[in-house]
Amino acid sequence: MEHRFIVVTEDESHFRDLSEALQSLGLPVWLHWNTDMLAQLVGSLGTNILFVEFAAENAQKAADLTNNLLSVFPRLWVVGFAKRADTQLIREAMRSGARDFIELQSPVEEIRQSVQGILEQSPPLPAKSTGNMVTLLGARPGVGTSLAAVNLALLLKQEYLPDEPILLLDFGYPAGDASLYLDTKVGFNLCDAVRSLRRFDHVLLSTAFSHHKSGLAILSLPHNLADLRDISPVDAMTLLSLFKSYFKVIVVDLGGFAGMDLLMYALGISDQILMVCEQTVPSVFSARQLLHNLRERGFATDRIGLVTGKYDSRIDMDPAQIALNLQMRLVENLPQRTEKMIACANIGKPLLDVAPKDPYLETLRRIAAGQCRQVGSPGPANAPPRSVFGRWLAPLLK
Ligand SMILES: Nc1ncnc2c1ncn2[C@@H]1O[C@H](COP(=O)(O)OP(=O)(O)OP(=O)(O)O)[C@@H](O)[C@H]1O
Ligand SMILES: [Mg+2]
């Protein structure tokens, strides 16, 4: 499992410096000082090491925080850090319970090595379930990414993991497609959630987040994308990481999202990535372009699986050819269901309500089953029996 580090500092540049050194070791999450919920966040996030900044002007505050956190989590491994440190500062940190101290002005490699050493001694993460993130990317607009994400999330919530919190992150553009497809008003958006980061907890989740009647939580981008400029990118990233502690599965519709930094981050922390591509030359062309752009930014595109959107066996260009052309792993073909999809969109009902046995859903069920295996769940809780035998036998077995 990936290591997770919590970094407590007021200074974004200090967080960045430390993150750079921690990059190859795990996922750093930034928390501010003034977080009333700090203890709760530390508990729910789970962390290998908590880094607390001990700057001269806040050394007392840092010592109190370390003390308090250690009284709640005695096995927590606290490491003090400062841009520059003197013996006095280090002594203060150690007295409050910190086990090590790092100076940010040291060479990155040196910091990395000392953290590596600390990791070898620190206790493993507390046993806790972490959420699984599955992200759907569209080769280009209109290929069917949003519908696939909506239906996958709904299947997971209604059939596979009904008792678990499931989140649909509707980052597709135009914003808010999920709320239309699910006929659910989404009032609280990503910017609101980022602004509430410091008081994020289960109460906020159940009160502020919109939920479909199945219980599926939905979070969209703001209608005015310019609002995204008002939130701190680091906070948005922290929030995405935080979701993995609160939800069992997070389905992300990245659709045609243009905010590359956040997109790259979401991809980075995703456990499964699927790209939807149609059997058309323009769609394959866009897919290749997108893969190229991601590779240019250092992303390992072999993590992305291919899903054929609106699959039709009569079309010459077959999915295996597309996969070969793009050098991707073919995961599934989502069948073309034009009339059904239009009918559903126009009445604001998901396909699962209208035609639960539709072959489109059967395909998504296989993806959902894969997600369940990843989170260690046995499988569908109340799915309709899949095989013909199953369908016949089910009433007899009741
Ligand atoms: N399997 C399918 N068969 C037929 N039509 C489909 C299928 N999937 C999606 N569509 C149709 O394609 C259009 C786009 O679907 P959707 O909104 O899911 O795609 P998208 O890739 O998210 O698009 P955008 O990038 O515009 O948000 C819709 O009109 C939808 O009804
Ligand atoms: Mg979309």
Short mmCIF file of C-alpha atoms and ligand atoms in Angstrom, two decimals:
data_model
loop_
_atom_site.label_atom_id
_atom_site.label_comp_id
_atom_site.label_asym_id
_atom_site.label_seq_id
_atom_site.Cartn_x
_atom_site.Cartn_y
_atom_site.Cartn_z
CA MET A 1 0.00 0.00 0.00
CA GLU A 2 1.17 3.50 -0.77
CA HIS A 3 2.56 5.50 2.16
CA ARG A 4 0.60 8.54 3.20
CA PHE A 5 2.12 11.56 4.93
CA ILE A 6 0.30 14.42 6.61
CA VAL A 7 2.13 17.72 6.59
CA VAL A 8 1.02 20.46 8.99
CA THR A 9 2.23 23.90 8.03
CA GLU A 10 0.85 27.34 7.24
CA ASP A 11 3.32 27.85 4.45
CA GLU A 12 2.48 26.43 1.04
CA SER A 13 6.08 26.71 -0.18
CA HIS A 14 7.28 24.63 2.77
CA PHE A 15 4.67 22.01 1.93
CA ARG A 16 5.90 21.99 -1.66
CA ASP A 17 9.55 21.65 -0.61
CA LEU A 18 8.78 18.71 1.60
CA SER A 19 6.47 17.16 -1.02
CA GLU A 20 9.26 17.25 -3.55
CA ALA A 21 11.44 15.17 -1.26
CA LEU A 22 8.58 12.80 -0.40
CA GLN A 23 7.45 12.37 -4.00
CA SER A 24 8.88 8.95 -4.67
CA LEU A 25 7.97 7.68 -1.21
CA GLY A 26 4.23 8.29 -0.98
CA LEU A 27 1.37 10.73 -0.97
CA PRO A 28 1.74 13.96 1.05
CA VAL A 29 -1.46 15.64 2.26
CA TRP A 30 -1.38 19.24 3.43
CA LEU A 31 -3.29 20.35 6.52
CA HIS A 32 -3.32 23.83 8.07
CA TRP A 33 -2.66 24.62 11.67
CA ASN A 34 -6.00 26.10 12.45
CA THR A 35 -7.86 22.89 11.84
CA ASP A 36 -10.19 22.14 14.69
CA MET A 37 -10.65 18.77 13.13
CA LEU A 38 -6.96 18.01 12.88
CA ALA A 39 -7.09 15.08 15.27
CA GLN A 40 -10.12 13.69 13.50
CA LEU A 41 -8.53 14.12 10.11
CA VAL A 42 -5.35 12.44 11.22
CA GLY A 43 -7.44 9.55 12.52
CA SER A 44 -9.59 9.17 9.45
CA LEU A 45 -6.81 9.67 6.92
CA GLY A 46 -4.42 7.30 8.58
CA THR A 47 -0.80 8.22 8.10
CA ASN A 48 2.65 6.73 8.29
CA ILE A 49 4.30 9.93 9.42
CA LEU A 50 2.91 13.26 10.53
CA PHE A 51 5.21 16.18 9.74
CA VAL A 52 4.71 19.24 11.94
CA GLU A 53 6.43 22.51 11.19
CA PHE A 54 8.39 23.91 14.12
CA ALA A 55 9.18 27.47 13.10
CA ALA A 56 10.67 29.72 15.79
CA GLU A 57 7.52 31.86 16.02
CA ASN A 58 5.14 28.94 16.42
CA ALA A 59 7.32 26.41 18.20
CA GLN A 60 5.08 26.44 21.27
CA LYS A 61 1.97 25.88 19.17
CA ALA A 62 3.68 23.05 17.32
CA ALA A 63 4.77 21.45 20.58
CA ASP A 64 1.22 21.66 21.98
CA LEU A 65 -0.21 20.16 18.81
CA THR A 66 2.29 17.29 18.86
CA ASN A 67 1.52 16.65 22.50
CA ASN A 68 -2.22 16.64 21.94
CA LEU A 69 -2.08 14.40 18.92
CA LEU A 70 0.17 11.93 20.68
CA SER A 71 -2.21 11.76 23.60
CA VAL A 72 -4.95 10.70 21.16
CA PHE A 73 -2.74 8.56 18.88
CA PRO A 74 0.17 7.33 20.99
CA ARG A 75 1.59 5.27 18.11
CA LEU A 76 1.68 8.23 15.73
CA TRP A 77 5.14 8.95 14.34
CA VAL A 78 5.64 12.71 14.47
CA VAL A 79 8.55 14.34 12.67
CA GLY A 80 9.30 18.00 13.27
CA PHE A 81 10.57 20.13 10.43
CA ALA A 82 11.69 23.68 9.81
CA LYS A 83 13.29 25.64 7.04
CA ARG A 84 16.31 26.13 9.27
CA ALA A 85 16.69 24.67 12.72
CA ASP A 86 18.77 25.32 15.80
CA THR A 87 19.37 23.01 18.73
CA GLN A 88 16.81 24.85 20.82
CA LEU A 89 14.07 24.19 18.24
CA ILE A 90 15.02 20.55 17.79
CA ARG A 91 15.12 20.03 21.55
CA GLU A 92 11.65 21.55 21.88
CA ALA A 93 10.29 19.27 19.16
CA MET A 94 11.81 16.19 20.74
CA ARG A 95 10.53 17.17 24.17
CA SER A 96 6.99 17.37 22.82
CA GLY A 97 7.26 13.83 21.44
CA ALA A 98 8.59 14.23 17.90
CA ARG A 99 10.91 11.38 17.00
CA ASP A 100 12.94 13.05 14.30
CA PHE A 101 13.66 16.43 12.85
CA ILE A 102 14.18 17.51 9.24
CA GLU A 103 15.64 20.72 7.89
CA LEU A 104 14.08 21.81 4.61
CA GLN A 105 17.25 23.49 3.47
CA SER A 106 19.04 20.15 3.35
CA PRO A 107 19.47 18.59 -0.09
CA VAL A 108 16.33 16.80 -1.32
CA GLU A 109 18.14 13.46 -1.54
CA GLU A 110 19.27 13.74 2.06
CA ILE A 111 15.70 14.44 3.24
CA ARG A 112 14.42 11.55 1.16
CA GLN A 113 16.91 9.19 2.70
CA SER A 114 16.14 10.19 6.25
CA VAL A 115 12.39 9.80 5.63
CA GLN A 116 13.10 6.41 4.06
CA GLY A 117 14.97 5.48 7.23
CA ILE A 118 12.10 6.71 9.41
CA LEU A 119 9.61 4.70 7.33
CA GLU A 120 11.58 1.56 7.98
CA GLN A 121 11.24 2.07 11.72
CA SER A 122 7.74 3.56 11.90
CA PRO A 123 4.77 1.29 12.55
CA PRO A 124 2.64 0.32 9.54
CA LEU A 125 -0.53 2.25 8.77
CA PRO A 126 -3.43 1.42 11.07
CA ALA A 127 -5.60 -1.22 9.44
CA LYS A 128 -8.36 0.73 7.75
CA SER A 129 -10.20 0.49 4.51
CA THR A 130 -9.13 2.99 1.93
CA GLY A 131 -11.36 3.89 -0.94
CA ASN A 132 -10.81 2.85 -4.46
CA MET A 133 -10.89 5.48 -7.18
CA VAL A 134 -11.93 4.59 -10.72
CA THR A 135 -11.58 7.35 -13.28
CA LEU A 136 -13.21 7.55 -16.69
CA LEU A 137 -11.60 9.70 -19.33
CA GLY A 138 -13.20 10.59 -22.65
CA ALA A 139 -11.08 10.42 -25.80
CA ARG A 140 -13.14 13.44 -26.89
CA PRO A 141 -16.49 15.02 -26.00
CA GLY A 142 -19.62 13.01 -26.67
CA VAL A 143 -18.19 9.48 -26.61
CA GLY A 144 -20.33 8.45 -23.62
CA THR A 145 -18.05 9.02 -20.64
CA SER A 146 -20.64 10.70 -18.42
CA LEU A 147 -23.28 8.03 -18.92
CA ALA A 148 -20.77 5.29 -18.24
CA ALA A 149 -19.61 7.00 -15.03
CA VAL A 150 -23.17 7.67 -13.82
CA ASN A 151 -24.33 4.13 -14.47
CA LEU A 152 -21.22 2.54 -12.99
CA ALA A 153 -21.54 4.59 -9.81
CA LEU A 154 -25.22 3.76 -9.55
CA LEU A 155 -24.64 0.04 -10.07
CA LEU A 156 -22.01 0.05 -7.34
CA LYS A 157 -24.34 1.80 -4.92
CA GLN A 158 -27.55 -0.05 -5.72
CA GLU A 159 -26.32 -3.56 -6.39
CA TYR A 160 -22.78 -4.14 -5.25
CA LEU A 161 -22.03 -2.04 -2.17
CA PRO A 162 -25.37 -0.66 -0.95
CA ASP A 163 -24.16 -0.22 2.61
CA GLU A 164 -20.97 1.58 1.66
CA PRO A 165 -20.51 5.27 0.88
CA ILE A 166 -20.00 5.71 -2.87
CA LEU A 167 -19.17 9.03 -4.54
CA LEU A 168 -19.61 10.17 -8.11
CA LEU A 169 -17.26 13.03 -8.94
CA ASP A 170 -18.80 14.70 -11.93
CA PHE A 171 -15.81 16.55 -13.36
CA GLY A 172 -17.06 16.29 -16.92
CA TYR A 173 -17.74 19.42 -18.89
CA PRO A 174 -20.30 20.92 -19.44
CA ALA A 175 -20.70 20.75 -15.68
CA GLY A 176 -23.60 18.99 -14.07
CA ASP A 177 -24.44 16.22 -16.55
CA ALA A 178 -24.68 13.68 -13.74
CA SER A 179 -27.33 15.70 -11.98
CA LEU A 180 -29.38 15.76 -15.19
CA TYR A 181 -28.96 12.05 -15.89
CA LEU A 182 -29.89 11.22 -12.29
CA ASP A 183 -32.48 13.95 -11.85
CA THR A 184 -30.77 15.06 -8.64
CA LYS A 185 -30.18 18.69 -7.78
CA VAL A 186 -26.53 19.26 -6.96
CA GLY A 187 -26.19 22.49 -5.00
CA PHE A 188 -22.84 21.89 -3.32
CA ASN A 189 -19.96 21.86 -5.77
CA LEU A 190 -16.22 21.17 -5.76
CA CYS A 191 -15.35 24.75 -4.80
CA ASP A 192 -17.74 24.65 -1.83
CA ALA A 193 -16.20 21.35 -0.75
CA VAL A 194 -12.66 22.71 -1.04
CA ARG A 195 -13.65 25.75 1.04
CA SER A 196 -15.02 23.35 3.67
CA LEU A 197 -11.87 21.25 3.65
CA ARG A 198 -10.84 22.25 7.17
CA ARG A 199 -14.15 21.12 8.63
CA PHE A 200 -14.60 18.05 6.48
CA ASP A 201 -16.27 15.21 8.32
CA HIS A 202 -19.13 12.71 8.09
CA VAL A 203 -21.67 15.33 9.15
CA LEU A 204 -20.69 17.70 6.37
CA LEU A 205 -20.81 14.80 3.99
CA SER A 206 -24.33 13.82 4.84
CA THR A 207 -25.68 17.34 5.13
CA ALA A 208 -23.95 19.37 2.41
CA PHE A 209 -23.30 16.80 -0.32
CA SER A 210 -26.10 16.00 -2.73
CA HIS A 211 -27.32 12.44 -2.77
CA HIS A 212 -29.29 10.54 -5.37
CA LYS A 213 -32.23 8.66 -3.87
CA SER A 214 -30.11 5.49 -3.93
CA GLY A 215 -27.74 7.16 -1.47
CA LEU A 216 -25.06 7.80 -4.08
CA ALA A 217 -23.20 11.02 -3.21
CA ILE A 218 -22.58 13.39 -6.12
CA LEU A 219 -20.16 16.28 -6.36
CA SER A 220 -19.90 18.42 -9.50
CA LEU A 221 -17.71 21.19 -10.80
CA PRO A 222 -19.12 24.71 -10.36
CA HIS A 223 -21.29 25.84 -13.29
CA ASN A 224 -18.97 28.78 -13.73
CA LEU A 225 -15.58 27.15 -14.22
CA ALA A 226 -13.87 30.49 -13.50
CA ASP A 227 -14.77 29.84 -9.83
CA LEU A 228 -12.08 27.16 -9.84
CA ARG A 229 -9.50 29.94 -9.90
CA ASP A 230 -10.58 31.01 -6.40
CA ILE A 231 -9.64 27.74 -4.75
CA SER A 232 -6.15 26.60 -3.91
CA PRO A 233 -5.03 23.74 -6.19
CA VAL A 234 -3.24 22.12 -3.27
CA ASP A 235 -6.46 22.20 -1.24
CA ALA A 236 -8.38 20.66 -4.14
CA MET A 237 -5.78 17.90 -4.32
CA THR A 238 -5.90 17.34 -0.57
CA LEU A 239 -9.68 17.05 -0.81
CA LEU A 240 -9.44 14.40 -3.52
CA SER A 241 -7.06 12.39 -1.34
CA LEU A 242 -9.36 12.85 1.61
CA PHE A 243 -12.28 11.35 -0.35
CA LYS A 244 -10.39 8.09 -0.44
CA SER A 245 -10.71 7.90 3.33
CA TYR A 246 -14.42 8.63 3.39
CA PHE A 247 -15.75 6.64 0.43
CA LYS A 248 -15.40 2.99 -0.44
CA VAL A 249 -15.45 3.69 -4.16
CA ILE A 250 -15.14 7.00 -5.98
CA VAL A 251 -16.13 7.08 -9.61
CA VAL A 252 -14.66 10.08 -11.41
CA ASP A 253 -16.03 11.38 -14.70
CA LEU A 254 -13.11 13.36 -16.06
CA GLY A 255 -14.92 13.79 -19.39
CA GLY A 256 -13.44 16.71 -21.23
CA PHE A 257 -12.04 18.37 -18.13
CA ALA A 258 -9.43 20.93 -19.08
CA GLY A 259 -7.83 21.79 -15.72
CA MET A 260 -4.73 19.74 -16.32
CA ASP A 261 -3.10 19.91 -12.87
CA LEU A 262 -6.13 18.62 -11.05
CA LEU A 263 -6.68 16.07 -13.81
CA MET A 264 -3.14 14.79 -13.48
CA TYR A 265 -3.54 14.57 -9.74
CA ALA A 266 -6.83 12.66 -10.00
CA LEU A 267 -5.20 10.28 -12.45
CA GLY A 268 -2.21 9.90 -10.16
CA ILE A 269 -4.29 8.77 -7.19
CA SER A 270 -6.70 6.64 -9.25
CA ASP A 271 -6.61 2.90 -8.79
CA GLN A 272 -8.16 2.18 -12.16
CA ILE A 273 -8.32 4.42 -15.23
CA LEU A 274 -10.49 3.76 -18.25
CA MET A 275 -10.54 5.74 -21.45
CA VAL A 276 -13.73 5.71 -23.50
CA CYS A 277 -13.16 5.83 -27.24
CA GLU A 278 -15.61 5.34 -30.12
CA GLN A 279 -14.99 3.30 -33.26
CA THR A 280 -14.30 6.39 -35.37
CA VAL A 281 -11.12 7.82 -36.81
CA PRO A 282 -11.52 11.25 -35.07
CA SER A 283 -12.09 9.53 -31.72
CA VAL A 284 -8.99 7.33 -32.10
CA PHE A 285 -7.03 10.37 -33.24
CA SER A 286 -8.08 12.33 -30.12
CA ALA A 287 -7.31 9.35 -27.91
CA ARG A 288 -3.81 9.17 -29.31
CA GLN A 289 -3.37 12.90 -28.76
CA LEU A 290 -4.55 12.66 -25.17
CA LEU A 291 -2.25 9.72 -24.44
CA HIS A 292 0.62 11.65 -25.96
CA ASN A 293 -0.12 14.72 -23.80
CA LEU A 294 -0.29 12.58 -20.68
CA ARG A 295 2.98 10.85 -21.54
CA GLU A 296 4.63 14.22 -22.12
CA ARG A 297 3.69 15.12 -18.57
CA GLY A 298 5.37 12.01 -17.27
CA PHE A 299 2.28 9.87 -16.79
CA ALA A 300 2.59 6.12 -17.32
CA THR A 301 -0.22 5.63 -19.83
CA ASP A 302 0.00 1.85 -19.64
CA ARG A 303 -2.16 2.24 -16.52
CA ILE A 304 -5.07 3.31 -18.72
CA GLY A 305 -7.45 0.67 -20.06
CA LEU A 306 -9.55 1.08 -23.18
CA VAL A 307 -13.34 0.94 -23.21
CA THR A 308 -15.13 1.12 -26.55
CA GLY A 309 -18.02 3.57 -26.38
CA LYS A 310 -21.23 2.98 -28.38
CA TYR A 311 -19.85 -0.33 -29.67
CA ASP A 312 -21.45 -1.67 -32.83
CA SER A 313 -20.19 -4.95 -34.31
CA ARG A 314 -21.23 -3.78 -37.81
CA ILE A 315 -18.57 -1.07 -37.78
CA ASP A 316 -15.43 -2.13 -39.64
CA MET A 317 -12.98 -0.69 -37.17
CA ASP A 318 -13.07 -3.29 -34.43
CA PRO A 319 -12.03 -2.67 -30.80
CA ALA A 320 -9.05 -5.04 -30.96
CA GLN A 321 -7.69 -3.00 -33.86
CA ILE A 322 -8.18 0.23 -31.93
CA ALA A 323 -6.44 -1.23 -28.89
CA LEU A 324 -3.54 -2.36 -31.04
CA ASN A 325 -3.32 1.01 -32.74
CA LEU A 326 -3.29 2.87 -29.42
CA GLN A 327 -1.22 0.18 -27.71
CA MET A 328 -3.78 -0.09 -24.99
CA ARG A 329 -5.33 -2.94 -23.07
CA LEU A 330 -8.95 -3.48 -24.18
CA VAL A 331 -11.14 -3.74 -21.09
CA GLU A 332 -14.75 -3.76 -22.30
CA ASN A 333 -17.06 -2.72 -25.14
CA LEU A 334 -20.06 -0.64 -24.10
CA PRO A 335 -22.80 -1.49 -26.61
CA GLN A 336 -24.54 1.19 -28.61
CA ARG A 337 -27.99 1.81 -27.15
CA THR A 338 -29.06 5.04 -28.83
CA GLU A 339 -32.84 4.99 -28.35
CA LYS A 340 -32.64 3.69 -24.79
CA MET A 341 -30.15 6.40 -23.80
CA ILE A 342 -32.19 9.21 -25.34
CA ALA A 343 -35.37 7.94 -23.74
CA CYS A 344 -33.69 7.78 -20.32
CA ALA A 345 -32.15 11.24 -20.64
CA ASN A 346 -35.49 12.74 -21.59
CA ILE A 347 -37.34 11.36 -18.60
CA GLY A 348 -34.38 11.98 -16.24
CA LYS A 349 -34.25 8.32 -15.21
CA PRO A 350 -31.17 6.12 -15.20
CA LEU A 351 -31.08 3.05 -17.42
CA LEU A 352 -30.89 0.91 -14.29
CA ASP A 353 -34.46 1.96 -13.41
CA VAL A 354 -35.81 1.62 -16.94
CA ALA A 355 -34.09 -1.56 -18.19
CA PRO A 356 -31.96 -3.20 -15.49
CA LYS A 357 -31.02 -6.12 -17.73
CA ASP A 358 -29.85 -4.01 -20.62
CA PRO A 359 -26.59 -5.34 -22.16
CA TYR A 360 -24.99 -1.92 -21.56
CA LEU A 361 -25.43 -2.47 -17.82
CA GLU A 362 -24.20 -6.04 -18.03
CA THR A 363 -20.92 -4.68 -19.40
CA LEU A 364 -20.66 -2.14 -16.59
CA ARG A 365 -21.46 -4.87 -14.06
CA ARG A 366 -18.26 -6.62 -15.03
CA ILE A 367 -16.32 -3.41 -14.33
CA ALA A 368 -18.19 -2.94 -11.03
CA ALA A 369 -17.39 -6.53 -10.04
CA GLY A 370 -13.70 -5.77 -10.63
CA GLN A 371 -13.98 -2.76 -8.32
CA CYS A 372 -15.58 -4.91 -5.63
CA ARG A 373 -12.75 -7.39 -5.84
CA GLN A 374 -10.29 -4.53 -5.37
CA VAL A 375 -12.00 -3.32 -2.21
CA GLY A 376 -12.26 -6.87 -0.94
CA SER A 377 -16.03 -7.13 -1.16
CA PRO A 378 -17.57 -10.46 -2.16
CA GLY A 379 -19.77 -8.94 -4.87
CA PRO A 380 -23.34 -7.90 -5.63
CA ALA A 381 -25.57 -7.65 -2.64
CA ASN A 382 -28.89 -7.53 -4.44
CA ALA A 383 -28.05 -7.83 -8.10
CA PRO A 384 -30.52 -9.66 -10.31
CA PRO A 385 -29.34 -13.20 -10.98
CA ARG A 386 -26.99 -13.10 -13.94
CA SER A 387 -27.24 -16.49 -15.66
CA VAL A 388 -30.30 -18.03 -17.26
CA PHE A 389 -30.11 -20.85 -14.70
CA GLY A 390 -29.82 -18.32 -11.93
CA ARG A 391 -32.93 -16.52 -13.13
CA TRP A 392 -34.91 -19.75 -13.18
CA LEU A 393 -33.58 -21.04 -9.92
CA ALA A 394 -33.86 -17.86 -7.88
CA PRO A 395 -37.65 -18.04 -7.28
CA LEU A 396 -37.37 -21.73 -6.38
CA LEU A 397 -34.66 -21.09 -3.84
CA LYS A 398 -36.55 -18.35 -2.00
N1 LIG B 1 -23.78 3.41 -25.34
C1 LIG B 1 -24.38 4.42 -25.96
N2 LIG B 1 -25.15 4.19 -27.05
C2 LIG B 1 -25.76 5.21 -27.69
N3 LIG B 1 -25.67 6.49 -27.33
C3 LIG B 1 -24.91 6.78 -26.27
C4 LIG B 1 -24.22 5.77 -25.54
N4 LIG B 1 -23.53 6.35 -24.53
C5 LIG B 1 -23.79 7.69 -24.64
N5 LIG B 1 -24.61 7.94 -25.67
C6 LIG B 1 -25.11 9.23 -26.12
O1 LIG B 1 -24.02 10.06 -26.44
C7 LIG B 1 -24.22 11.39 -25.99
C8 LIG B 1 -23.11 11.79 -25.08
O2 LIG B 1 -23.15 10.97 -23.94
P1 LIG B 1 -22.41 11.37 -22.60
O3 LIG B 1 -22.94 12.64 -22.07
O4 LIG B 1 -22.44 10.18 -21.72
O5 LIG B 1 -20.98 11.51 -23.20
P2 LIG B 1 -19.73 12.36 -22.77
O6 LIG B 1 -18.57 11.68 -23.40
O7 LIG B 1 -19.70 12.58 -21.32
O8 LIG B 1 -20.03 13.67 -23.51
P3 LIG B 1 -19.55 15.14 -23.14
O9 LIG B 1 -18.08 15.12 -23.31
O10 LIG B 1 -20.28 15.95 -24.16
O11 LIG B 1 -19.96 15.39 -21.74
C9 LIG B 1 -25.58 11.39 -25.33
O12 LIG B 1 -26.52 11.88 -26.24
C10 LIG B 1 -25.84 9.95 -25.01
O13 LIG B 1 -27.21 9.65 -25.03
MG MG B 2 -19.71 14.34 -20.15
#
